[in-house]
Amino acid sequence: MRGEGRERGEPSRTSDESLNKSRMKALPRLAWIAALIASSTQVLAQVKADTQAESLLWQLGQANAKVHRFSTLFTAQDARNHLSSDDGLKSAIDWCKKTAISKVYLESFRDGYRAERTALQKAKERFQSAGFAVSGCVTTTQVGKPSTNWKTIACYTDQATQEKLQLIFEFTAELFDEIMIDDFWFTDCACPDCDGARRAKSVTIGDKTYPVSGDTWEDYRCELMVRISQDRVQGAAKRINPKARLIIKYPQWYDRFHERGYEVVRETADFDVTWVGTETRDYKDKRWGGTVQYEAYFIMRWLGGIGGEKCGGGWYDWLGTTERTYVEQARQTVLAGARESMLFCYGGLQRDTGPKNVEALRANIPELLAVAKEVRRRDAVGLAAYKPPNSHPENEARVFDFVGMLGLPLAPCHEFPTNAPAAFFSTHALKDSGLIAKLAKFIAAGKPVLLTDGLVKKLGDAVDLNKSSVRILAVKGDPKSLLQLSQKELDDLRRPLLRPFQGSFQAPNQVALYLFQDGSWVVENFSDVPVSAELNGQPIDLSPRAWKHEWK
């Protein structure tokens, strides 16, 4: 037999080979286990670091809430889809904390759907117990009789629609002491009932009738929305809840406010708080594009001038954005002095570009809060940009937004800027019945003035423009064409206009400049290429879509 001649205790050669082979096979497995342990340790360390970072953002958001806070909205549909279960509530609270959000708005009504009282009440209690401030919201879409134009908007001449509207706000006021109205609070209906009331120059709200100053559609719609706000919204809510505060959120299309019933002077006076739509999105997006980034700054500053301390925050969304344009919305909202940034909305930010946008925002939140603190301490300065309320743009719609992209710092205003050191005037200024005398006096004082060619044409010979301090901006009825001006053209244009601010600025197009009274500044590059600029002789290099700031 094999192996009979082997002495006792002598190892078998066959056994050695098998053992070695087993060991050789085990080595890769052991190495894999070791690598897995090391990897797991790294993962756990990263998870711990991420958790600490998320916790720090929550703490940072809470600590800075009085200077600038981040908030989000849960639509009525979000309340149903995300907040009706314990798991959904936990996920929502975790997401908010990871995003430095310290306040949430729970919506009671949108698109014909009213959220369940129990879901709203439970969500309110859970968020409050987790340390959040909580308010309500109403979006007035599909309320009742549809408008003849935008079908999701209502005909508020219709009495049944008015009554339904009142019930919505009474319901919401039972749950919340503060209620925001999303920016669908307007009408564009031209049905026979609306037309008859327009021609009769009267607005009827329930059993009350109010006179209208004129017979244009903007006359009628502005009076209608002011009166229905007073009687069916504010009055109704405060009868149910005397502590109720109502917030009107104005949309971004400031040149068309009055056409659809937004009377920003009277409504700002009536409402407890005002908010501003600062959603500029991506200028080149095929569906949502066409709005340049500077608009968020302009409209926030302009409405802030009208509302003063009433002006609360800015509201932007993920629609038609990339990570860069989403963060730019946040920057412009902060630079404009907003006290709050609303991230619309929780459900939307969980899909499409939302998650990446939020990830990019989280990385920028510490800097955004630091900048917000600096902005709140200072007064912004620049060329007074005069847009009277309810003014008509003619063929220069939103020209202010494009002028801001030229590296000209603007100081938006709704009253004639008599005491401004320099100013920009467009066709909007024609709304001012005393414009000619005021403008002539301003120019005679030798102050630098920039006028659009459209306004110059309208003025004719009424004002002497043959002064060395006057510059004419060739808009040519197409404000977006200003984005094609060369750096040399812009440098020549900026040189005299910036003298009152004891500064100089050389930069390509689509590089914005923000100045503050104490000499602090911000420069932001909105282009997709790196740029070299020079401010007061100081070189400034900017990466694509980047900003730099210096605080005195």
Short mmCIF file of C-alpha atoms in Angstrom, two decimals, residues 242-526:
data_model
loop_
_atom_site.label_atom_id
_atom_site.label_comp_id
_atom_site.label_asym_id
_atom_site.label_seq_id
_atom_site.Cartn_x
_atom_site.Cartn_y
_atom_site.Cartn_z
CA PRO A 242 -56.95 88.03 15.85
CA LYS A 243 -53.23 87.16 16.03
CA ALA A 244 -53.08 86.21 12.34
CA ARG A 245 -50.43 87.94 10.23
CA LEU A 246 -50.84 87.83 6.45
CA ILE A 247 -47.90 87.80 4.04
CA ILE A 248 -48.30 88.77 0.39
CA LYS A 249 -45.61 87.31 -1.84
CA TYR A 250 -45.05 89.30 -5.02
CA PRO A 251 -43.97 87.40 -8.14
CA GLN A 252 -40.89 88.24 -10.17
CA TRP A 253 -42.62 89.94 -13.13
CA TYR A 254 -42.55 93.45 -11.68
CA ASP A 255 -43.26 95.17 -15.02
CA ARG A 256 -46.71 93.54 -15.22
CA PHE A 257 -47.88 93.76 -11.61
CA HIS A 258 -50.60 96.35 -12.18
CA GLU A 259 -51.93 94.60 -15.30
CA ARG A 260 -53.01 91.64 -13.14
CA GLY A 261 -54.08 93.48 -10.02
CA TYR A 262 -50.92 93.70 -7.93
CA GLU A 263 -51.09 97.22 -6.47
CA VAL A 264 -47.78 97.17 -4.65
CA VAL A 265 -48.14 100.44 -2.73
CA ARG A 266 -51.63 99.85 -1.32
CA GLU A 267 -51.22 96.10 -0.81
CA THR A 268 -47.86 96.57 0.89
CA ALA A 269 -49.51 99.07 3.24
CA ASP A 270 -52.40 96.67 3.96
CA PHE A 271 -50.52 93.38 4.46
CA ASP A 272 -48.48 92.66 7.56
CA VAL A 273 -45.44 91.37 5.66
CA THR A 274 -44.29 91.32 2.02
CA TRP A 275 -42.18 88.73 0.23
CA VAL A 276 -40.48 88.66 -3.14
CA GLY A 277 -40.07 86.05 -5.85
CA THR A 278 -36.33 85.85 -6.55
CA GLU A 279 -36.44 82.80 -8.83
CA THR A 280 -34.31 83.74 -11.86
CA ARG A 281 -33.39 80.19 -12.92
CA ASP A 282 -31.11 79.56 -15.89
CA TYR A 283 -31.16 82.34 -18.52
CA LYS A 284 -30.52 79.82 -21.31
CA ASP A 285 -33.06 77.19 -20.22
CA LYS A 286 -35.48 76.53 -23.11
CA ARG A 287 -38.59 76.43 -20.93
CA TRP A 288 -37.81 78.56 -17.89
CA GLY A 289 -35.11 80.86 -19.24
CA GLY A 290 -34.97 84.50 -20.27
CA THR A 291 -34.45 86.09 -16.86
CA VAL A 292 -30.95 87.25 -15.97
CA GLN A 293 -29.62 86.67 -12.48
CA TYR A 294 -29.49 90.33 -11.47
CA GLU A 295 -33.29 90.57 -11.54
CA ALA A 296 -33.50 88.84 -8.15
CA TYR A 297 -31.34 91.59 -6.66
CA PHE A 298 -33.22 94.41 -8.37
CA ILE A 299 -36.73 93.32 -7.47
CA MET A 300 -35.82 92.49 -3.87
CA ARG A 301 -34.23 95.92 -3.38
CA TRP A 302 -37.06 97.73 -5.21
CA LEU A 303 -39.87 96.10 -3.24
CA GLY A 304 -37.77 96.42 -0.10
CA GLY A 305 -37.70 100.16 -0.67
CA ILE A 306 -41.50 100.20 -0.82
CA GLY A 307 -42.04 97.87 2.13
CA GLY A 308 -39.18 98.86 4.41
CA GLU A 309 -39.14 96.67 7.51
CA LYS A 310 -42.21 94.84 6.23
CA CYS A 311 -40.16 93.20 3.49
CA GLY A 312 -39.30 89.74 4.73
CA GLY A 313 -37.66 87.31 2.38
CA GLY A 314 -37.01 85.97 -1.09
CA TRP A 315 -38.40 82.79 -2.62
CA TYR A 316 -36.70 80.70 -5.30
CA ASP A 317 -37.10 77.22 -6.77
CA TRP A 318 -35.29 74.42 -8.58
CA LEU A 319 -37.16 74.67 -11.88
CA GLY A 320 -34.94 75.26 -14.91
CA THR A 321 -31.77 75.48 -12.83
CA THR A 322 -28.35 73.92 -12.60
CA GLU A 323 -26.36 73.79 -9.38
CA ARG A 324 -24.67 77.06 -10.38
CA THR A 325 -27.82 78.99 -11.18
CA TYR A 326 -29.52 77.66 -8.06
CA VAL A 327 -26.73 78.98 -5.85
CA GLU A 328 -26.77 82.27 -7.79
CA GLN A 329 -30.41 82.72 -6.80
CA ALA A 330 -29.37 82.31 -3.18
CA ARG A 331 -26.52 84.82 -3.53
CA GLN A 332 -28.70 87.49 -5.13
CA THR A 333 -31.38 87.04 -2.47
CA VAL A 334 -28.80 87.49 0.29
CA LEU A 335 -27.05 90.43 -1.42
CA ALA A 336 -30.41 92.18 -1.77
CA GLY A 337 -30.80 92.21 2.00
CA ALA A 338 -33.50 89.55 2.40
CA ARG A 339 -33.99 88.33 5.96
CA GLU A 340 -35.08 84.88 4.81
CA SER A 341 -34.59 82.49 1.88
CA MET A 342 -37.49 80.21 1.00
CA LEU A 343 -36.49 77.02 -0.81
CA PHE A 344 -39.56 76.09 -2.86
CA CYS A 345 -40.60 73.40 -2.30
CA TYR A 346 -39.84 70.23 -0.30
CA GLY A 347 -41.49 67.81 -2.74
CA GLY A 348 -39.91 69.43 -5.80
CA LEU A 349 -36.45 69.47 -4.27
CA GLN A 350 -36.55 65.69 -3.89
CA ARG A 351 -36.59 65.15 -7.67
CA ASP A 352 -35.12 66.33 -10.98
CA THR A 353 -32.27 68.78 -10.36
CA GLY A 354 -33.43 69.36 -6.77
CA PRO A 355 -31.08 66.99 -4.89
CA LYS A 356 -27.93 68.26 -6.65
CA ASN A 357 -29.05 71.86 -6.22
CA VAL A 358 -29.55 71.35 -2.49
CA GLU A 359 -26.18 69.61 -2.18
CA ALA A 360 -24.52 72.63 -3.82
CA LEU A 361 -26.46 75.03 -1.61
CA ARG A 362 -25.47 73.19 1.57
CA ALA A 363 -21.82 73.61 0.65
CA ASN A 364 -22.36 77.37 0.29
CA ILE A 365 -24.58 78.00 3.32
CA PRO A 366 -21.80 79.02 5.75
CA GLU A 367 -20.53 81.66 3.31
CA LEU A 368 -24.06 82.83 2.44
CA LEU A 369 -24.85 83.38 6.12
CA ALA A 370 -21.56 85.20 6.63
CA VAL A 371 -22.31 87.50 3.68
CA ALA A 372 -25.88 88.06 4.93
CA LYS A 373 -24.47 89.28 8.24
CA GLU A 374 -22.16 91.72 6.45
CA VAL A 375 -24.91 92.99 4.13
CA ARG A 376 -27.28 93.67 7.02
CA ARG A 377 -24.69 95.94 8.64
CA ARG A 378 -24.33 98.21 5.61
CA ASP A 379 -26.22 100.40 3.17
CA ALA A 380 -25.92 99.48 -0.50
CA VAL A 381 -25.13 102.37 -2.87
CA GLY A 382 -25.16 102.88 -6.61
CA LEU A 383 -26.91 104.60 -9.48
CA ALA A 384 -30.48 105.31 -8.45
CA ALA A 385 -32.64 103.13 -10.72
CA TYR A 386 -36.04 104.81 -10.82
CA LYS A 387 -39.09 102.63 -11.39
CA PRO A 388 -42.34 104.29 -10.23
CA PRO A 389 -45.00 101.80 -9.05
CA ASN A 390 -47.45 100.71 -11.77
CA SER A 391 -45.15 102.14 -14.45
CA HIS A 392 -45.24 100.88 -18.02
CA PRO A 393 -42.03 99.59 -19.60
CA GLU A 394 -43.01 100.35 -23.21
CA ASN A 395 -40.41 98.33 -25.17
CA GLU A 396 -37.84 98.32 -22.35
CA ALA A 397 -39.27 95.57 -20.18
CA ARG A 398 -36.96 94.54 -17.31
CA VAL A 399 -34.19 96.78 -18.62
CA PHE A 400 -32.92 97.25 -15.04
CA ASP A 401 -31.98 93.57 -14.84
CA PHE A 402 -29.79 93.79 -17.93
CA VAL A 403 -28.18 97.09 -16.90
CA GLY A 404 -27.18 95.42 -13.63
CA MET A 405 -25.38 92.74 -15.65
CA LEU A 406 -23.13 95.45 -17.13
CA GLY A 407 -21.19 96.08 -13.95
CA LEU A 408 -23.21 99.17 -13.06
CA PRO A 409 -24.23 99.03 -9.39
CA LEU A 410 -27.89 99.99 -9.08
CA ALA A 411 -29.84 101.39 -6.15
CA PRO A 412 -33.48 100.60 -7.05
CA CYS A 413 -36.05 103.18 -5.96
CA HIS A 414 -39.78 103.84 -6.39
CA GLU A 415 -39.65 107.60 -5.78
CA PHE A 416 -37.73 110.18 -7.80
CA PRO A 417 -34.12 110.10 -6.51
CA THR A 418 -33.68 113.82 -5.93
CA ASN A 419 -30.70 113.43 -3.62
CA ALA A 420 -28.94 110.57 -5.41
CA PRO A 421 -25.33 111.19 -6.56
CA ALA A 422 -26.03 109.51 -9.94
CA ALA A 423 -29.04 107.91 -11.61
CA PHE A 424 -30.36 105.70 -14.38
CA PHE A 425 -33.67 106.51 -16.09
CA SER A 426 -35.69 104.40 -18.54
CA THR A 427 -39.14 104.77 -20.11
CA HIS A 428 -40.61 103.60 -16.79
CA ALA A 429 -39.95 107.11 -15.42
CA LEU A 430 -42.64 108.55 -17.71
CA LYS A 431 -45.21 107.34 -15.15
CA ASP A 432 -44.07 110.32 -13.03
CA SER A 433 -46.20 113.30 -14.11
CA GLY A 434 -43.54 115.68 -12.81
CA LEU A 435 -40.64 113.93 -14.51
CA ILE A 436 -39.57 116.70 -16.89
CA ALA A 437 -39.05 119.33 -14.21
CA LYS A 438 -37.39 116.90 -11.81
CA LEU A 439 -35.08 115.44 -14.45
CA ALA A 440 -34.08 118.85 -15.76
CA LYS A 441 -33.10 119.96 -12.26
CA PHE A 442 -31.17 116.72 -11.66
CA ILE A 443 -29.20 117.14 -14.89
CA ALA A 444 -28.58 120.85 -14.25
CA ALA A 445 -26.90 119.89 -10.97
CA GLY A 446 -24.19 118.18 -13.02
CA LYS A 447 -24.82 114.73 -11.60
CA PRO A 448 -23.96 111.75 -13.84
CA VAL A 449 -27.08 110.50 -15.61
CA LEU A 450 -27.68 107.46 -17.80
CA LEU A 451 -30.79 107.55 -20.01
CA THR A 452 -32.16 104.89 -22.32
CA ASP A 453 -32.55 105.86 -25.96
CA GLY A 454 -36.26 105.02 -25.61
CA LEU A 455 -36.73 107.62 -22.88
CA VAL A 456 -34.70 110.20 -24.85
CA LYS A 457 -37.01 109.72 -27.82
CA LYS A 458 -40.10 110.19 -25.65
CA LEU A 459 -38.69 113.33 -24.00
CA GLY A 460 -37.93 115.03 -27.27
CA ASP A 461 -36.80 118.60 -26.62
CA ALA A 462 -38.52 118.86 -23.25
CA VAL A 463 -35.23 118.43 -21.34
CA ASP A 464 -31.80 119.74 -22.30
CA LEU A 465 -29.63 116.66 -22.58
CA ASN A 466 -26.59 118.39 -24.07
CA LYS A 467 -24.53 118.08 -20.93
CA SER A 468 -21.23 116.29 -20.44
CA SER A 469 -22.73 114.45 -17.46
CA VAL A 470 -25.41 112.76 -19.61
CA ARG A 471 -24.88 109.36 -21.23
CA ILE A 472 -27.32 107.63 -23.58
CA LEU A 473 -27.69 103.83 -23.44
CA ALA A 474 -28.61 102.29 -26.80
CA VAL A 475 -31.22 99.73 -25.74
CA LYS A 476 -32.89 99.82 -29.18
CA GLY A 477 -36.09 98.36 -27.77
CA ASP A 478 -34.29 95.11 -26.96
CA PRO A 479 -32.83 95.07 -23.42
CA LYS A 480 -31.21 91.67 -23.82
CA SER A 481 -29.02 93.11 -26.59
CA LEU A 482 -27.10 94.92 -23.84
CA LEU A 483 -25.43 91.59 -23.04
CA GLN A 484 -23.52 91.98 -26.33
CA LEU A 485 -21.70 95.19 -25.38
CA SER A 486 -17.91 94.85 -25.38
CA GLN A 487 -15.67 95.46 -22.39
CA LYS A 488 -14.29 98.65 -23.97
CA GLU A 489 -17.81 100.01 -24.45
CA LEU A 490 -18.67 99.14 -20.86
CA ASP A 491 -15.45 100.54 -19.37
CA ASP A 492 -16.08 103.84 -21.20
CA LEU A 493 -19.69 103.87 -20.00
CA ARG A 494 -18.88 103.10 -16.36
CA ARG A 495 -16.01 105.57 -15.98
CA PRO A 496 -18.04 108.80 -15.52
CA LEU A 497 -21.00 107.09 -13.84
CA LEU A 498 -18.87 105.67 -11.01
CA ARG A 499 -17.02 108.89 -10.19
CA PRO A 500 -19.48 109.94 -7.44
CA PHE A 501 -18.62 106.68 -5.68
CA GLN A 502 -14.90 107.40 -5.96
CA GLY A 503 -14.38 104.21 -7.84
CA SER A 504 -13.48 102.66 -11.16
CA PHE A 505 -14.35 99.26 -12.57
CA GLN A 506 -13.05 97.44 -15.62
CA ALA A 507 -14.62 94.10 -16.48
CA PRO A 508 -16.27 92.18 -19.30
CA ASN A 509 -20.03 91.91 -19.74
CA GLN A 510 -22.04 89.79 -17.29
CA VAL A 511 -19.86 90.71 -14.34
CA ALA A 512 -21.93 92.51 -11.70
CA LEU A 513 -20.71 95.04 -9.14
CA TYR A 514 -22.30 95.73 -5.75
CA LEU A 515 -21.10 98.67 -3.67
CA PHE A 516 -21.68 99.63 -0.05
CA GLN A 517 -21.44 102.98 1.64
CA ASP A 518 -18.37 102.10 3.72
CA GLY A 519 -16.37 101.00 0.67
CA SER A 520 -17.13 97.30 0.92
CA TRP A 521 -17.85 95.54 -2.36
CA VAL A 522 -18.95 92.33 -4.07
CA VAL A 523 -18.12 91.31 -7.64
CA GLU A 524 -19.88 88.34 -9.24
CA ASN A 525 -19.09 86.65 -12.54
CA PHE A 526 -22.26 85.35 -14.22
#
